[in-house]
Amino acid sequence: MKNNFYLALNIHNNSDLKAFAKTSGITVKKLKYYAEEMIFPNITDLEKILSVTGLTDLEFQLKTGCLDSKLKQLLADNSSKISEIIASDQHDEMEIKQEPFEPVFTTKLGTLYQNDSIKLMKSLPRESVDLIFADPPFNLDKSYESGINDKLTKQEYLSWTEEWVMGCVNLLKEGGSLFIWNIPVWNTYISEILNKHLTLRHWIAADIKYRLPIQNKLYPSHYSLLYYTKGEKPTTFNTERRPLEVCRHCAGDIRDYGGYKDKLNELGINLTDVWYDIPPVRHSKYKTRSSNELPLKLLDRVISMASNEGDTVFDPFGGSGTTFIVSEILNRKWIGCEIGPVDTIKARFEDITFHEKIISDLNKDKNVLFTEETRRKREGKHWLPETLQIKRKNNKNTDQIEMFPEN
Ligand SMILES: C[S@@+](CC[C@H](N)C(=O)[O-])C[C@H]1O[C@@H](n2cnc3c(N)ncnc32)[C@H](O)[C@@H]1O
């Protein structure tokens, strides 16, 4: 496999690697780390590498693609000379004739393609989509029904990632929003690509444990959800307020709100960029070992927040079709793609009423300070907005309002 670090060092196989380790005095393990993790060598090792290869610092940076800002500036300053050199070296790429894409499934609002989404995105009109949600494979060596390779080298995964991410950037309308769900490490690289084209609105942390604790590391407990917009501001941002967090057993306060209780908005608490309330999908009837189904609640939140009825939503990695079913229920047009089997997606649409019920139940918890259930549990035991109002009326000096005792 092509690896820029090895190529710069003229390493093509294991014996080259061992030989280079011997001559340079850098261990094989360390060389592998630099190559596989795509990390620029520390100063001592860099000096050894430059002395063995005869390369200059500049050449080494260019060969590995790890350019510092000084070099980027030099390239910009000399752009016409450099582009002349590159142009004379480039051969016209053969134009590949693209077959028209045929949908495999359509609904009142949506169109599903069974194909490679990178190819599909190139065929769709540029800047035509209002919202994109992407949940790609995480390269964790999972087995997918589609048989895709989920164990690429880092360089392979990142170059594939850049291709589909740029496909999304091109597809997004000005003012449109792009959400990318991934594990934090990959989203750090995706951010680096996106920061050049879109505006970061939020790095959302969804508090979900997704693997076992790892020795000598913190327990990985959040997925990252990148939220970017094309242009300065999103065309659509529908805020959602959430109920106040209360004790799961007695529904009492879990924080001391002091004199602020009566200042809490009766429509609930502002949604923050840490989402504690997304449940992992464990027992859905559509969850198979390889489907990776995301919770309806997550897609309901994203689609409601960043699009309006009639807008177009695109998801390049369909999986079990969570984005599509939620889009349909919320009256959004949708375009979807899945490279593997699409039977689960179709089956979910046959059972749309089941999903409609879940989405409608989710609405009950939006824009309220207390859910119906919490209200019932609190009545007579803990404060409610109306009991605070009665107290306020009876007492001219609002600072003197007595809290309801918590027990
Ligand atoms: C993590 S899953 C998505 C799960 C989905 N969000 C859901 O809730 O069901 C990723 C999916 O992307 C599909 N996939 C991988 N590479 C693809 C490609 N190049 N084009 C289209 N789909 C692809 C995989 O087959 C897999 O089903």
Tab-separated table of C-alpha atoms and ligand atoms in Angstrom:
chain	number	residue	atom	x	y	z
A	1	MET	CA	0.000	0.000	0.000
A	2	LYS	CA	1.096	3.509	-0.850
A	3	ASN	CA	2.303	5.346	2.224
A	4	ASN	CA	3.887	8.763	1.771
A	5	PHE	CA	6.228	8.436	4.734
A	6	TYR	CA	7.651	5.126	3.503
A	7	LEU	CA	7.896	6.451	-0.047
A	8	ALA	CA	9.869	9.487	1.147
A	9	LEU	CA	12.290	7.104	2.849
A	10	ASN	CA	12.417	4.821	-0.177
A	11	ILE	CA	10.989	1.948	1.863
A	12	HIS	CA	9.041	-0.571	-0.216
A	13	ASN	CA	9.054	-3.712	1.891
A	14	ASN	CA	9.980	-5.122	5.284
A	15	SER	CA	13.635	-5.605	4.503
A	16	ASP	CA	13.928	-1.972	3.326
A	17	LEU	CA	12.290	-0.998	6.620
A	18	LYS	CA	14.739	-2.992	8.712
A	19	ALA	CA	17.682	-1.681	6.703
A	20	PHE	CA	16.533	1.921	7.150
A	21	ALA	CA	16.074	1.347	10.887
A	22	LYS	CA	19.619	0.046	11.127
A	23	THR	CA	21.210	2.893	9.156
A	24	SER	CA	19.210	5.666	10.783
A	25	GLY	CA	19.192	4.336	14.354
A	26	ILE	CA	15.402	4.797	14.539
A	27	THR	CA	13.619	1.640	15.652
A	28	VAL	CA	11.304	-0.234	13.269
A	29	LYS	CA	8.490	0.291	15.780
A	30	LYS	CA	8.983	4.069	15.727
A	31	LEU	CA	9.207	4.199	11.935
A	32	LYS	CA	5.978	2.201	11.684
A	33	TYR	CA	4.336	4.590	14.136
A	34	TYR	CA	5.296	7.632	12.041
A	35	ALA	CA	4.151	5.938	8.853
A	36	GLU	CA	0.908	4.363	10.008
A	37	GLU	CA	-0.266	7.192	12.248
A	38	MET	CA	0.886	9.815	9.726
A	39	ILE	CA	2.798	11.678	12.444
A	40	PHE	CA	5.629	14.059	11.595
A	41	PRO	CA	8.880	12.784	13.217
A	42	ASN	CA	10.307	14.497	16.288
A	43	ILE	CA	13.340	16.768	15.758
A	44	THR	CA	15.979	14.149	16.626
A	45	ASP	CA	14.469	11.561	14.302
A	46	LEU	CA	13.897	14.134	11.573
A	47	GLU	CA	17.597	15.003	11.602
A	48	LYS	CA	18.475	11.313	11.287
A	49	ILE	CA	16.015	10.871	8.409
A	50	LEU	CA	17.328	13.905	6.531
A	51	SER	CA	20.908	12.785	6.990
A	52	VAL	CA	20.225	9.242	5.689
A	53	THR	CA	17.962	10.261	2.787
A	54	GLY	CA	19.833	13.420	1.810
A	55	LEU	CA	16.473	15.196	1.600
A	56	THR	CA	16.009	18.762	2.771
A	57	ASP	CA	13.412	19.585	5.395
A	58	LEU	CA	11.327	21.199	2.647
A	59	GLU	CA	11.473	18.168	0.356
A	60	PHE	CA	10.557	15.870	3.218
A	61	GLN	CA	7.533	17.977	4.084
A	62	LEU	CA	6.410	18.009	0.467
A	63	LYS	CA	6.861	14.269	0.118
A	64	THR	CA	4.918	13.428	3.275
A	65	GLY	CA	2.271	16.104	2.817
A	66	CYS	CA	2.839	17.456	6.349
A	67	LEU	CA	3.213	21.102	5.392
A	68	ASP	CA	3.763	23.745	8.037
A	69	SER	CA	2.277	27.208	7.583
A	70	LYS	CA	5.595	28.700	6.447
A	71	LEU	CA	5.779	26.213	3.599
A	72	LYS	CA	2.129	26.766	2.699
A	73	GLN	CA	2.878	30.475	2.424
A	74	LEU	CA	5.916	29.783	0.210
A	75	LEU	CA	3.750	27.653	-2.061
A	76	ALA	CA	1.164	30.419	-2.248
A	77	ASP	CA	3.840	33.020	-3.023
A	78	ASN	CA	5.228	30.880	-5.840
A	79	SER	CA	1.936	29.505	-7.078
A	80	SER	CA	2.306	30.395	-10.760
A	81	LYS	CA	5.751	28.800	-11.077
A	82	ILE	CA	4.620	25.721	-9.169
A	83	SER	CA	1.396	25.305	-11.116
A	84	GLU	CA	3.373	25.521	-14.378
A	85	ILE	CA	5.588	22.660	-13.211
A	86	ILE	CA	2.628	20.596	-12.096
A	87	ALA	CA	0.572	21.302	-15.246
A	88	SER	CA	3.394	20.181	-17.532
A	89	ASP	CA	3.531	16.948	-15.559
A	90	GLN	CA	-0.169	16.226	-15.721
A	91	HIS	CA	-1.801	14.145	-18.400
A	92	ASP	CA	-5.381	14.660	-19.410
A	93	GLU	CA	-7.472	12.265	-17.418
A	94	MET	CA	-9.705	10.099	-19.564
A	95	GLU	CA	-13.250	11.259	-19.157
A	96	ILE	CA	-15.158	8.390	-17.609
A	97	LYS	CA	-18.636	8.061	-19.026
A	98	GLN	CA	-21.067	7.919	-16.145
A	99	GLU	CA	-24.006	5.551	-16.268
A	100	PRO	CA	-27.235	7.210	-15.144
A	101	PHE	CA	-28.163	6.244	-11.606
A	102	GLU	CA	-31.409	4.311	-11.249
A	103	PRO	CA	-33.213	4.476	-7.890
A	104	VAL	CA	-33.956	1.157	-6.196
A	105	PHE	CA	-36.768	2.512	-4.057
A	106	THR	CA	-38.925	5.617	-4.058
A	107	THR	CA	-41.555	6.995	-1.700
A	108	LYS	CA	-43.832	10.027	-1.681
A	109	LEU	CA	-40.849	12.177	-0.697
A	110	GLY	CA	-37.722	10.147	-1.175
A	111	THR	CA	-35.384	8.416	-3.597
A	112	LEU	CA	-32.980	5.691	-2.600
A	113	TYR	CA	-29.967	4.594	-4.636
A	114	GLN	CA	-27.989	1.423	-4.112
A	115	ASN	CA	-24.568	2.567	-5.113
A	116	ASP	CA	-21.281	4.091	-4.064
A	117	SER	CA	-22.254	7.474	-2.665
A	118	ILE	CA	-19.048	9.141	-3.878
A	119	LYS	CA	-20.101	8.365	-7.454
A	120	LEU	CA	-23.718	9.279	-6.816
A	121	MET	CA	-22.825	12.652	-5.296
A	122	LYS	CA	-20.887	13.585	-8.427
A	123	SER	CA	-24.026	13.009	-10.491
A	124	LEU	CA	-26.355	15.130	-8.351
A	125	PRO	CA	-26.780	18.859	-9.005
A	126	ARG	CA	-24.284	20.927	-7.035
A	127	GLU	CA	-25.522	23.017	-4.122
A	128	SER	CA	-28.981	21.444	-4.263
A	129	VAL	CA	-29.424	19.976	-0.778
A	130	ASP	CA	-30.491	21.756	2.434
A	131	LEU	CA	-29.243	19.263	4.993
A	132	ILE	CA	-26.777	16.378	4.939
A	133	PHE	CA	-26.399	13.823	7.682
A	134	ALA	CA	-23.523	11.348	7.319
A	135	ASP	CA	-22.718	8.368	9.528
A	136	PRO	CA	-19.845	6.612	7.722
A	137	PRO	CA	-18.137	3.384	8.735
A	138	PHE	CA	-15.570	4.139	11.485
A	139	ASN	CA	-12.788	1.875	10.194
A	140	LEU	CA	-12.977	-0.276	13.316
A	141	ASP	CA	-12.834	-3.584	11.451
A	142	LYS	CA	-16.572	-4.179	11.661
A	143	SER	CA	-18.246	-6.534	9.288
A	144	TYR	CA	-20.901	-4.920	7.123
A	145	GLU	CA	-23.514	-6.717	5.053
A	146	SER	CA	-22.235	-4.710	2.104
A	147	GLY	CA	-18.845	-6.384	2.524
A	148	ILE	CA	-16.977	-3.060	2.480
A	149	ASN	CA	-13.451	-3.085	3.877
A	150	ASP	CA	-13.628	-1.508	7.353
A	151	LYS	CA	-9.954	-1.990	8.090
A	152	LEU	CA	-8.165	0.411	5.791
A	153	THR	CA	-4.823	1.971	6.601
A	154	LYS	CA	-5.111	5.419	8.118
A	155	GLN	CA	-3.938	7.051	4.900
A	156	GLU	CA	-6.477	5.077	2.837
A	157	TYR	CA	-9.355	5.826	5.217
A	158	LEU	CA	-8.522	9.528	5.337
A	159	SER	CA	-8.181	9.889	1.603
A	160	TRP	CA	-11.532	8.083	1.080
A	161	THR	CA	-13.006	10.323	3.786
A	162	GLU	CA	-11.789	13.472	2.074
A	163	GLU	CA	-13.451	12.359	-1.153
A	164	TRP	CA	-16.920	11.841	0.309
A	165	VAL	CA	-16.664	14.862	2.614
A	166	MET	CA	-15.882	17.085	-0.395
A	167	GLY	CA	-18.789	15.454	-2.230
A	168	CYS	CA	-21.042	16.605	0.629
A	169	VAL	CA	-19.531	20.102	0.632
A	170	ASN	CA	-20.283	20.464	-3.086
A	171	LEU	CA	-23.823	19.168	-2.713
A	172	LEU	CA	-24.757	21.507	0.109
A	173	LYS	CA	-26.676	24.724	-0.632
A	174	GLU	CA	-25.449	28.054	0.710
A	175	GLY	CA	-26.927	28.262	4.199
A	176	GLY	CA	-27.334	24.467	4.316
A	177	SER	CA	-26.086	22.332	7.212
A	178	LEU	CA	-23.840	19.289	7.324
A	179	PHE	CA	-23.756	16.890	10.279
A	180	ILE	CA	-21.130	14.169	10.553
A	181	TRP	CA	-21.404	11.424	13.163
A	182	ASN	CA	-18.149	9.679	13.953
A	183	ILE	CA	-15.775	8.748	16.749
A	184	PRO	CA	-13.775	11.784	17.928
A	185	VAL	CA	-10.431	10.804	16.415
A	186	TRP	CA	-11.790	10.779	12.830
A	187	ASN	CA	-13.784	13.926	13.328
A	188	THR	CA	-10.585	15.804	14.213
A	189	TYR	CA	-9.356	15.063	10.667
A	190	ILE	CA	-12.755	15.768	9.099
A	191	SER	CA	-12.810	19.141	10.868
A	192	GLU	CA	-9.494	19.975	9.299
A	193	ILE	CA	-11.014	19.434	5.844
A	194	LEU	CA	-14.277	21.197	6.609
A	195	ASN	CA	-12.756	24.245	8.292
A	196	LYS	CA	-11.482	25.293	4.864
A	197	HIS	CA	-14.925	25.212	3.254
A	198	LEU	CA	-17.677	25.563	5.840
A	199	THR	CA	-18.312	27.268	9.163
A	200	LEU	CA	-18.204	25.193	12.321
A	201	ARG	CA	-21.304	25.750	14.429
A	202	HIS	CA	-20.801	23.048	16.994
A	203	TRP	CA	-18.810	20.008	17.977
A	204	ILE	CA	-21.615	18.126	19.698
A	205	ALA	CA	-20.726	15.382	22.154
A	206	ALA	CA	-23.330	12.637	22.407
A	207	ASP	CA	-22.788	10.919	25.719
A	208	ILE	CA	-22.874	7.262	24.667
A	209	LYS	CA	-20.379	4.609	25.651
A	210	TYR	CA	-19.318	2.686	22.573
A	211	ARG	CA	-16.521	0.427	23.668
A	212	LEU	CA	-15.062	-1.141	26.780
A	213	PRO	CA	-12.655	0.848	28.949
A	214	ILE	CA	-9.089	0.810	27.613
A	215	GLN	CA	-6.099	0.401	29.909
A	216	ASN	CA	-4.114	3.604	30.539
A	217	LYS	CA	-6.689	5.738	28.751
A	218	LEU	CA	-9.870	7.551	29.655
A	219	TYR	CA	-13.073	5.580	29.096
A	220	PRO	CA	-14.306	6.662	25.616
A	221	SER	CA	-17.821	7.879	26.290
A	222	HIS	CA	-18.901	10.171	23.536
A	223	TYR	CA	-19.551	10.171	19.845
A	224	SER	CA	-18.758	13.379	18.081
A	225	LEU	CA	-21.380	15.038	15.916
A	226	LEU	CA	-19.907	17.777	13.755
A	227	TYR	CA	-22.313	20.524	12.787
A	228	TYR	CA	-21.175	22.809	9.953
A	229	THR	CA	-22.926	25.371	7.798
A	230	LYS	CA	-22.127	26.606	4.316
A	231	GLY	CA	-21.658	30.342	4.636
A	232	GLU	CA	-21.740	32.432	7.765
A	233	LYS	CA	-25.143	31.440	9.058
A	234	PRO	CA	-27.544	28.563	8.545
A	235	THR	CA	-30.745	29.321	6.636
A	236	THR	CA	-32.651	27.263	9.187
A	237	PHE	CA	-32.101	26.830	12.887
A	238	ASN	CA	-35.108	25.703	14.876
A	239	THR	CA	-34.239	25.690	18.540
A	240	GLU	CA	-35.493	22.917	20.749
A	241	ARG	CA	-35.831	23.226	24.497
A	242	ARG	CA	-35.478	20.238	26.768
A	243	PRO	CA	-37.086	19.342	30.090
A	244	LEU	CA	-35.215	20.083	33.295
A	245	GLU	CA	-33.193	17.114	34.469
A	246	VAL	CA	-34.733	15.603	37.582
A	247	CYS	CA	-34.089	12.646	39.870
A	248	ARG	CA	-35.054	9.493	37.997
A	249	HIS	CA	-36.751	8.026	41.064
A	250	CYS	CA	-38.488	10.860	42.906
A	251	ALA	CA	-38.553	13.511	40.120
A	252	GLY	CA	-37.053	16.030	42.584
A	253	ASP	CA	-34.398	18.604	41.646
A	254	ILE	CA	-30.906	17.274	41.153
A	255	ARG	CA	-29.358	20.751	41.308
A	256	ASP	CA	-29.877	23.684	43.574
A	257	TYR	CA	-31.481	26.394	41.450
A	258	GLY	CA	-31.519	28.847	44.350
A	259	GLY	CA	-33.393	32.026	43.485
A	260	TYR	CA	-33.337	31.161	39.766
A	261	LYS	CA	-36.197	28.667	39.798
A	262	ASP	CA	-38.804	31.199	38.833
A	263	LYS	CA	-36.562	32.542	36.091
A	264	LEU	CA	-36.395	29.197	34.318
A	265	ASN	CA	-38.167	29.326	30.958
A	266	GLU	CA	-41.420	27.381	31.123
A	267	LEU	CA	-40.635	26.018	27.670
A	268	GLY	CA	-37.642	24.177	29.061
A	269	ILE	CA	-33.881	24.418	29.105
A	270	ASN	CA	-31.738	25.468	26.127
A	271	LEU	CA	-30.302	22.515	24.287
A	272	THR	CA	-26.541	22.404	24.903
A	273	ASP	CA	-23.770	20.919	22.781
A	274	VAL	CA	-23.544	17.905	25.097
A	275	TRP	CA	-26.398	15.483	24.458
A	276	TYR	CA	-26.992	13.199	27.418
A	277	ASP	CA	-30.365	11.951	26.318
A	278	ILE	CA	-29.640	9.937	23.174
A	279	PRO	CA	-30.318	6.294	24.005
A	280	PRO	CA	-28.194	3.640	22.311
A	281	VAL	CA	-30.279	1.395	20.024
A	282	ARG	CA	-30.205	-2.018	21.637
A	283	HIS	CA	-33.449	-3.810	20.916
A	284	SER	CA	-34.995	-2.234	17.851
A	285	LYS	CA	-36.766	-4.731	15.625
A	286	TYR	CA	-34.660	-3.430	12.735
A	287	LYS	CA	-31.299	-3.601	14.445
A	288	THR	CA	-29.166	-6.367	13.045
A	289	ARG	CA	-25.591	-6.956	14.095
A	290	SER	CA	-24.297	-5.169	11.058
A	291	SER	CA	-26.892	-2.459	10.516
A	292	ASN	CA	-25.512	0.104	12.975
A	293	GLU	CA	-28.912	1.690	13.302
A	294	LEU	CA	-28.849	5.130	14.918
A	295	PRO	CA	-31.595	6.178	17.333
A	296	LEU	CA	-34.653	7.888	15.792
A	297	LYS	CA	-34.319	10.550	18.477
A	298	LEU	CA	-30.947	11.663	17.131
A	299	LEU	CA	-32.204	12.075	13.575
A	300	ASP	CA	-35.447	13.669	14.728
A	301	ARG	CA	-33.422	16.285	16.591
A	302	VAL	CA	-30.987	17.004	13.759
A	303	ILE	CA	-33.582	17.110	10.987
A	304	SER	CA	-36.033	19.228	13.013
A	305	MET	CA	-33.271	21.641	14.021
A	306	ALA	CA	-31.625	22.227	10.645
A	307	SER	CA	-34.405	21.896	8.063
A	308	ASN	CA	-38.034	22.776	7.432
A	309	GLU	CA	-40.872	20.862	5.821
A	310	GLY	CA	-40.303	20.592	2.084
A	311	ASP	CA	-36.495	20.891	2.364
A	312	THR	CA	-34.226	18.201	0.925
A	313	VAL	CA	-32.160	15.940	3.191
A	314	PHE	CA	-29.313	13.750	1.903
A	315	ASP	CA	-27.582	10.835	3.626
A	316	PRO	CA	-24.704	9.117	1.775
A	317	PHE	CA	-24.490	6.120	4.158
A	318	GLY	CA	-28.020	4.772	4.455
A	319	GLY	CA	-27.460	1.677	6.635
A	320	SER	CA	-30.890	0.762	7.974
A	321	GLY	CA	-32.377	4.049	6.742
A	322	THR	CA	-32.954	5.976	9.979
A	323	THR	CA	-32.407	9.338	8.219
A	324	PHE	CA	-34.855	8.425	5.464
A	325	ILE	CA	-37.713	7.255	7.672
A	326	VAL	CA	-37.428	10.303	9.928
A	327	SER	CA	-37.251	12.658	6.914
A	328	GLU	CA	-40.393	11.103	5.446
A	329	ILE	CA	-42.289	11.388	8.744
A	330	LEU	CA	-41.183	15.003	9.183
A	331	ASN	CA	-42.252	15.864	5.618
A	332	ARG	CA	-38.796	16.472	4.222
A	333	LYS	CA	-37.800	15.348	0.749
A	334	TRP	CA	-34.887	12.948	0.943
A	335	ILE	CA	-32.192	11.398	-1.215
A	336	GLY	CA	-30.382	8.375	0.125
A	337	CYS	CA	-27.607	6.027	-0.817
A	338	GLU	CA	-26.485	2.643	0.483
A	339	ILE	CA	-23.858	0.492	-1.156
A	340	GLY	CA	-25.096	-2.734	0.454
A	341	PRO	CA	-28.483	-4.443	0.762
A	342	VAL	CA	-31.463	-2.128	1.189
A	343	ASP	CA	-34.092	-4.636	2.387
A	344	THR	CA	-34.082	-3.268	5.945
A	345	ILE	CA	-34.716	0.240	4.647
A	346	LYS	CA	-37.673	-0.956	2.588
A	347	ALA	CA	-39.030	-2.988	5.512
A	348	ARG	CA	-38.946	0.050	7.763
A	349	PHE	CA	-41.060	2.003	5.289
A	350	GLU	CA	-43.618	-0.824	5.246
A	351	ASP	CA	-43.853	-0.311	8.995
A	352	ILE	CA	-43.928	3.479	8.958
A	353	THR	CA	-46.748	3.826	11.498
A	354	PHE	CA	-44.557	2.133	14.116
A	355	HIS	CA	-41.937	4.828	13.557
A	356	GLU	CA	-44.516	7.633	13.432
A	357	LYS	CA	-45.681	6.702	16.913
A	358	ILE	CA	-42.118	6.915	18.281
A	359	ILE	CA	-41.521	10.299	16.641
A	360	SER	CA	-44.816	11.611	17.928
A	361	ASP	CA	-43.935	10.464	21.479
A	362	LEU	CA	-40.602	12.285	21.202
A	363	ASN	CA	-42.486	15.525	20.590
A	364	LYS	CA	-44.110	15.309	24.013
A	365	ASP	CA	-40.728	15.947	25.636
A	366	LYS	CA	-39.899	19.019	23.563
A	367	ASN	CA	-40.280	22.607	24.708
A	368	VAL	CA	-41.589	21.803	28.174
A	369	LEU	CA	-39.922	22.368	31.533
A	370	PHE	CA	-41.362	19.127	32.891
A	371	THR	CA	-42.694	16.134	30.993
A	372	GLU	CA	-46.210	14.963	31.817
A	373	GLU	CA	-44.811	12.060	33.811
A	374	THR	CA	-42.447	14.295	35.810
A	375	ARG	CA	-45.263	16.731	36.493
A	376	ARG	CA	-47.418	13.954	37.951
A	377	LYS	CA	-44.589	12.829	40.217
A	378	ARG	CA	-43.773	16.362	41.393
A	379	GLU	CA	-47.305	17.519	42.124
A	380	GLY	CA	-47.638	18.343	45.823
A	381	LYS	CA	-44.032	17.367	46.507
A	382	HIS	CA	-41.787	19.685	44.537
A	383	TRP	CA	-42.154	23.088	42.931
A	384	LEU	CA	-43.796	23.557	39.554
A	385	PRO	CA	-43.845	26.813	37.540
A	386	GLU	CA	-47.459	27.522	38.571
A	387	THR	CA	-46.783	26.980	42.269
A	388	LEU	CA	-43.934	29.480	42.085
A	389	GLN	CA	-46.269	32.001	40.454
A	390	ILE	CA	-48.820	31.619	43.251
A	391	LYS	CA	-46.075	32.191	45.775
A	392	ARG	CA	-44.891	35.254	43.894
A	393	LYS	CA	-48.363	36.773	43.818
A	394	ASN	CA	-48.718	36.258	47.547
A	395	ASN	CA	-45.378	37.825	48.228
A	396	LYS	CA	-44.507	41.262	46.800
A	397	ASN	CA	-40.776	40.840	47.404
A	398	THR	CA	-39.820	38.143	44.917
A	399	ASP	CA	-36.404	37.697	46.521
A	400	GLN	CA	-38.169	36.408	49.579
A	401	ILE	CA	-39.895	33.548	47.747
A	402	GLU	CA	-39.581	30.440	49.813
A	403	MET	CA	-38.565	27.313	47.981
A	404	PHE	CA	-40.767	24.329	48.325
A	405	PRO	CA	-39.018	21.889	50.595
A	406	GLU	CA	-37.605	19.081	48.473
A	407	ASN	CA	-39.084	16.340	50.658
B	1	LIG	C1	-22.568	3.246	10.084
B	1	LIG	S1	-23.615	2.654	8.838
B	1	LIG	C2	-24.925	3.845	8.733
B	1	LIG	C3	-26.085	3.532	9.659
B	1	LIG	C4	-27.259	4.480	9.513
B	1	LIG	N1	-26.930	5.804	9.963
B	1	LIG	C5	-28.483	3.967	10.249
B	1	LIG	O1	-28.959	4.638	11.200
B	1	LIG	O2	-28.958	2.887	9.945
B	1	LIG	C6	-22.678	2.979	7.412
B	1	LIG	C7	-23.268	2.421	6.137
B	1	LIG	O3	-22.577	2.980	5.028
B	1	LIG	C8	-22.537	2.013	3.990
B	1	LIG	N2	-21.468	2.414	3.061
B	1	LIG	C9	-20.140	2.287	3.236
B	1	LIG	N3	-19.477	2.803	2.176
B	1	LIG	C10	-20.406	3.308	1.351
B	1	LIG	C11	-20.350	3.990	0.118
B	1	LIG	N4	-19.186	4.270	-0.473
B	1	LIG	N5	-21.496	4.376	-0.464
B	1	LIG	C12	-22.697	4.118	0.136
B	1	LIG	N6	-22.812	3.466	1.302
B	1	LIG	C13	-21.688	3.061	1.902
B	1	LIG	C14	-22.303	0.717	4.728
B	1	LIG	O4	-22.707	-0.401	3.954
B	1	LIG	C15	-23.168	0.915	5.990
B	1	LIG	O5	-24.449	0.372	5.811
